[in-house]
CSV table of C-alpha atoms in Angstrom, one decimal:
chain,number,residue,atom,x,y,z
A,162,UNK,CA,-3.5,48.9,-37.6
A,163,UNK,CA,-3.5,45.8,-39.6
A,164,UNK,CA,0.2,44.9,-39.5
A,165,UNK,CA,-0.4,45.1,-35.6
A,166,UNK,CA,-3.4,42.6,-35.6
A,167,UNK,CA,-1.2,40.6,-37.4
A,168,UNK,CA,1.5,40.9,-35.1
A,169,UNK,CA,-0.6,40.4,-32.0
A,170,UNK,CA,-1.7,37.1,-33.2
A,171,UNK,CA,1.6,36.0,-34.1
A,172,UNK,CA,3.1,36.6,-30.1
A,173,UNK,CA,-0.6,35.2,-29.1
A,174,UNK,CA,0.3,31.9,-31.4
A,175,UNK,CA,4.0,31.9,-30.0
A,176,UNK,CA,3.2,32.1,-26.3
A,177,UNK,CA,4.1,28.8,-24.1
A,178,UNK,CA,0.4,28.7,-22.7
A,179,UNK,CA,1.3,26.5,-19.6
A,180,UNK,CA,-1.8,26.3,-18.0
A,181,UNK,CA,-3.3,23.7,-20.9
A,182,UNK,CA,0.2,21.7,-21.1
A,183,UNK,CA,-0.2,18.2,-20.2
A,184,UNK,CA,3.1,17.5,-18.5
A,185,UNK,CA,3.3,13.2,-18.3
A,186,UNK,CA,2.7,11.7,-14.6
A,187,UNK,CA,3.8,8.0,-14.4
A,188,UNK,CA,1.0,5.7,-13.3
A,189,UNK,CA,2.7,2.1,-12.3
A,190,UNK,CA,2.0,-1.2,-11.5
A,191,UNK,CA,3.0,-1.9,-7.7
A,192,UNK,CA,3.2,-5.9,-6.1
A,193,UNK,CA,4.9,-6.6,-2.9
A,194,UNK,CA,5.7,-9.2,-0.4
A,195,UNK,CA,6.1,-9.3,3.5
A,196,UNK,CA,5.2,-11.1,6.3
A,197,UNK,CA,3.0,-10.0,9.0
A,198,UNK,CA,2.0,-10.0,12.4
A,199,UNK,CA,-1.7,-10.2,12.9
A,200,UNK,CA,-4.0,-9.5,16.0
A,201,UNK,CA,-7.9,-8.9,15.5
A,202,UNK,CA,-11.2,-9.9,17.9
A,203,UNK,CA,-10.8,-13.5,17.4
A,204,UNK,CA,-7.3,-13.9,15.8
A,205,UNK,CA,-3.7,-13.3,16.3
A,206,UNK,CA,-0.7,-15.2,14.2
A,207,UNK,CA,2.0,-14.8,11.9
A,208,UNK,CA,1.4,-15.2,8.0
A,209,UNK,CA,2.8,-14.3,4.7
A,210,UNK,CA,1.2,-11.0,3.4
A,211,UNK,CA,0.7,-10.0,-0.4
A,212,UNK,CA,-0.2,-6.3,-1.9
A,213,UNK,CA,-1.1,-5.6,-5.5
A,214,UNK,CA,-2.1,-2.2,-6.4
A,215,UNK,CA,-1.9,0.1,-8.3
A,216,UNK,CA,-0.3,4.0,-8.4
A,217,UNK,CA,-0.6,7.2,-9.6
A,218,UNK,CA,2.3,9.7,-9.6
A,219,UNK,CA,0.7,13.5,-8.7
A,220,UNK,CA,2.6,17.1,-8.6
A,221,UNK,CA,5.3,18.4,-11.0
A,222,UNK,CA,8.2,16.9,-8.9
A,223,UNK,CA,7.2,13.8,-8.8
A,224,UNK,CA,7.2,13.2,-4.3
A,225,UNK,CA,3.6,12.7,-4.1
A,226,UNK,CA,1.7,9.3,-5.2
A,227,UNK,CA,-1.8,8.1,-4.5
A,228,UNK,CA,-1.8,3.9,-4.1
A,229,UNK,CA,-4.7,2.2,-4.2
A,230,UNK,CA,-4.4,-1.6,-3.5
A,231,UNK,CA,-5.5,-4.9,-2.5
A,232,UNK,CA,-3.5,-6.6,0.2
A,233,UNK,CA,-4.0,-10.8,1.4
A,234,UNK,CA,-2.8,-12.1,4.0
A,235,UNK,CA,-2.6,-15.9,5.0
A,236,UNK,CA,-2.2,-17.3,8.7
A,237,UNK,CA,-1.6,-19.5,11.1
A,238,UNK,CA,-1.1,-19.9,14.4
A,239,UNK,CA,2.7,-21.5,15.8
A,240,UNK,CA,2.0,-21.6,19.3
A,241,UNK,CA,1.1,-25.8,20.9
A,242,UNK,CA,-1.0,-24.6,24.4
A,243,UNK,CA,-4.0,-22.2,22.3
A,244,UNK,CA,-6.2,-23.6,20.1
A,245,UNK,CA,-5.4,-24.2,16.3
A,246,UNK,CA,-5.8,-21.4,14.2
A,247,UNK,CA,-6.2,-21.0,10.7
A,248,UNK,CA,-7.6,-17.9,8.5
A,249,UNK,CA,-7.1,-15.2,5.6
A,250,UNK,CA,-7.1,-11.6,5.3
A,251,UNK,CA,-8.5,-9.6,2.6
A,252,UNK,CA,-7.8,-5.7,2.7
A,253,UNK,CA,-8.7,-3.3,0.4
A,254,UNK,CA,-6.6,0.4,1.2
A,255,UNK,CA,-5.1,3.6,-0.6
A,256,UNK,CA,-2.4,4.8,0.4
A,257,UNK,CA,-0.7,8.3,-0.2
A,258,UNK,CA,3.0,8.4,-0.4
A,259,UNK,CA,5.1,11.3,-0.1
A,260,UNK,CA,9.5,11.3,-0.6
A,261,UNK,CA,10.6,13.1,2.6
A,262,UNK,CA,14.4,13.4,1.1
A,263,UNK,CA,15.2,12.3,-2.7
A,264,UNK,CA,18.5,11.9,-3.6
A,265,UNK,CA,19.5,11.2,-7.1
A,266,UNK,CA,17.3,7.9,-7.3
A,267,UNK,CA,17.3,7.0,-3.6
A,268,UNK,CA,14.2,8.6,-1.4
A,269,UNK,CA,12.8,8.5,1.8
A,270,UNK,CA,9.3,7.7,1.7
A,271,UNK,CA,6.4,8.1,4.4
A,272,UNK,CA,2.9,6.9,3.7
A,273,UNK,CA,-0.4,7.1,5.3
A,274,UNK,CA,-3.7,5.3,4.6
A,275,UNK,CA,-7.1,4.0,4.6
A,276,UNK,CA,-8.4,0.8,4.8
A,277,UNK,CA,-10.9,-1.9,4.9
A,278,UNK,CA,-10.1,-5.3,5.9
A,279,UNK,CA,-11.9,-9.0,5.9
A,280,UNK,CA,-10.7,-11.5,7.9
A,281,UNK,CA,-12.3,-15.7,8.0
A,282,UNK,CA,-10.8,-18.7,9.3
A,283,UNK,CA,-11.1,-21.6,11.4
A,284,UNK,CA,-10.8,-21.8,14.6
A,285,UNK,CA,-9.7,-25.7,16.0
A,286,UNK,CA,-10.1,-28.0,18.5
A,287,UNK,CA,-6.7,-28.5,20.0
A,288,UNK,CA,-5.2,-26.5,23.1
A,289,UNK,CA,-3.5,-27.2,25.8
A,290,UNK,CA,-6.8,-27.7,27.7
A,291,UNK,CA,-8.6,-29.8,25.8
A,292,UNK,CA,-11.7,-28.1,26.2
A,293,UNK,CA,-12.9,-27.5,23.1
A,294,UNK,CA,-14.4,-30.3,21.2
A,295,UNK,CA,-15.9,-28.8,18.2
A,296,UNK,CA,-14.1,-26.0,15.9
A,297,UNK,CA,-15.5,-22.3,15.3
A,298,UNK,CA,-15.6,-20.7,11.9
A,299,UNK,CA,-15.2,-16.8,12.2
A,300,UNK,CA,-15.8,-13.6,10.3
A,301,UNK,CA,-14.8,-9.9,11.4
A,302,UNK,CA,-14.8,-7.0,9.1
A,303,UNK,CA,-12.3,-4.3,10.3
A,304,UNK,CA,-11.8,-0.9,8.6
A,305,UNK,CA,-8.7,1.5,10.5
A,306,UNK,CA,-5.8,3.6,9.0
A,307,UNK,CA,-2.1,2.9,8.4
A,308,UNK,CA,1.1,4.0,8.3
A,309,UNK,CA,4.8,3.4,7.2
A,310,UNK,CA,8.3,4.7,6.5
A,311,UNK,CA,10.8,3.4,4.2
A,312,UNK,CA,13.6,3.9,1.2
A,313,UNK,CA,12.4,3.9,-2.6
A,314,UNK,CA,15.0,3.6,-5.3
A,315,UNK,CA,13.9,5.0,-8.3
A,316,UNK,CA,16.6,5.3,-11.8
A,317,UNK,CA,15.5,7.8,-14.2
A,318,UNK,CA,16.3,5.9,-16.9
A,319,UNK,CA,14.4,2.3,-15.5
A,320,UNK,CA,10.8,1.1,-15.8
A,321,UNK,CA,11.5,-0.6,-12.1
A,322,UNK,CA,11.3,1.1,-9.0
A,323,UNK,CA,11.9,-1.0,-5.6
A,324,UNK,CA,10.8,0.2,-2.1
A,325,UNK,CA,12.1,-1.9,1.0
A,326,UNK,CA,9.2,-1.3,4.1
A,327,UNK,CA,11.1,-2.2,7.4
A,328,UNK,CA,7.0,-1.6,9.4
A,329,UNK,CA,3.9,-1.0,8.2
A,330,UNK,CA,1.6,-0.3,11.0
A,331,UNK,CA,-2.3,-0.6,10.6
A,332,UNK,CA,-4.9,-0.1,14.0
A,333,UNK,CA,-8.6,-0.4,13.7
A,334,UNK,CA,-11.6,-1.1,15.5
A,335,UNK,CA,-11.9,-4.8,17.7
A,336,UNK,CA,-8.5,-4.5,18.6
A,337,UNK,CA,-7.3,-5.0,15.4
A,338,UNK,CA,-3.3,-4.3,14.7
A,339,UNK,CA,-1.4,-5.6,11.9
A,340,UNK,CA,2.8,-5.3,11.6
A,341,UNK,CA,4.6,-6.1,8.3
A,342,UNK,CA,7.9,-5.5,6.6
A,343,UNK,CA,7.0,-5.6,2.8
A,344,UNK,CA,9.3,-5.4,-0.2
A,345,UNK,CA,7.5,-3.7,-2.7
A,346,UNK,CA,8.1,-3.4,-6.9
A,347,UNK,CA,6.6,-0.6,-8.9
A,348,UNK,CA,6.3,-1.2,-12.8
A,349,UNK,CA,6.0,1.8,-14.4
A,350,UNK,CA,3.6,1.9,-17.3
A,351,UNK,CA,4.2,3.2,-20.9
């Protein structure tokens, strides 16, 4: 009886118990850079567009990421017959990714999203017209959801992972739509 207690405990102290291993999911880093198209209730122009976030790798095969992140944008208008047009974006988003079809390091990644977005700037007193003689500041807050396809490359053996965005879509409310390609960077933390 006692040489099987003993054995017992010795296959109880030798079994892989699974269900309390911590297998390691990367967290990273992520900064990008794009240029979008803009159009809201009082606004619509073509800017440079900026995303830092950050993002959390989830699942045992590693397709599945959760991104939250903190995207600016900066505007103004090109067109000579509408009135001058100058204003910033501030969005604040997550993001869930998921690789569609990974090969070796390459993937192709969808995403889908959340966000809120701030937009001020300065409306001016030149058009075409000439009927505006004193300029408008303006405010809107925006919230809406987003989404995007594009290809992740990802080396095993690197820190860096790079994702090219051809089109991020986001709609909202006030007829709010916002358009940008983004080159994105993901540094991978230790």
């Amino acid at each position: 009886m006692k040489k099987t207690i003993i054995l017992g405990i010795f296959i109880l102290l030798g079994v892989d118990l699974y269900g309390q291993s911590e297998k390691k999911q990367e967290q990273s880093i992520t900064v990008g850079l794009g240029i979008g198209v803009h159009n809201g209730a009082y606004e619509s122009s073509l800017g440079l567009v900026y995303m830092v976030g950050w993002q959390q790798e989830l699942g045992d095969r590693q397709r599945l990421r959760i991104n939250p992140n903190m995207t600016f944008g900066s505007y103004k208008d090109y067109l000579t017959d509408t009135r001058d047009l100058f204003y910033r974006l501030s969005a604040l988003g997550v993001d869930i990714h998921y690789d569609l079809v990974k090969y070796k390091g390459f993937s192709l990644v969808t995403s889908g999203g959340v966000f809120v977005s701030y937009s001020r700037g300065l409306m001016g007193t030149g058009d075409f017209e000439g009927q505006h003689h004193s300029s408008d500041y303006f405010t809107m807050l925006y919230g809406g959801a987003k989404a995007s396809v594009g290809i992740r490359y990802d080396p095993k053996q690197g820190r860096i992972a790079y994702e090219l965005i051809p089109a991020t879509l986001a709609l909202g409310n006030s007829h709010y739509a916002w358009l940008y390609p983004m080159a994105k960077i993901n540094i991978k933390l230790f």
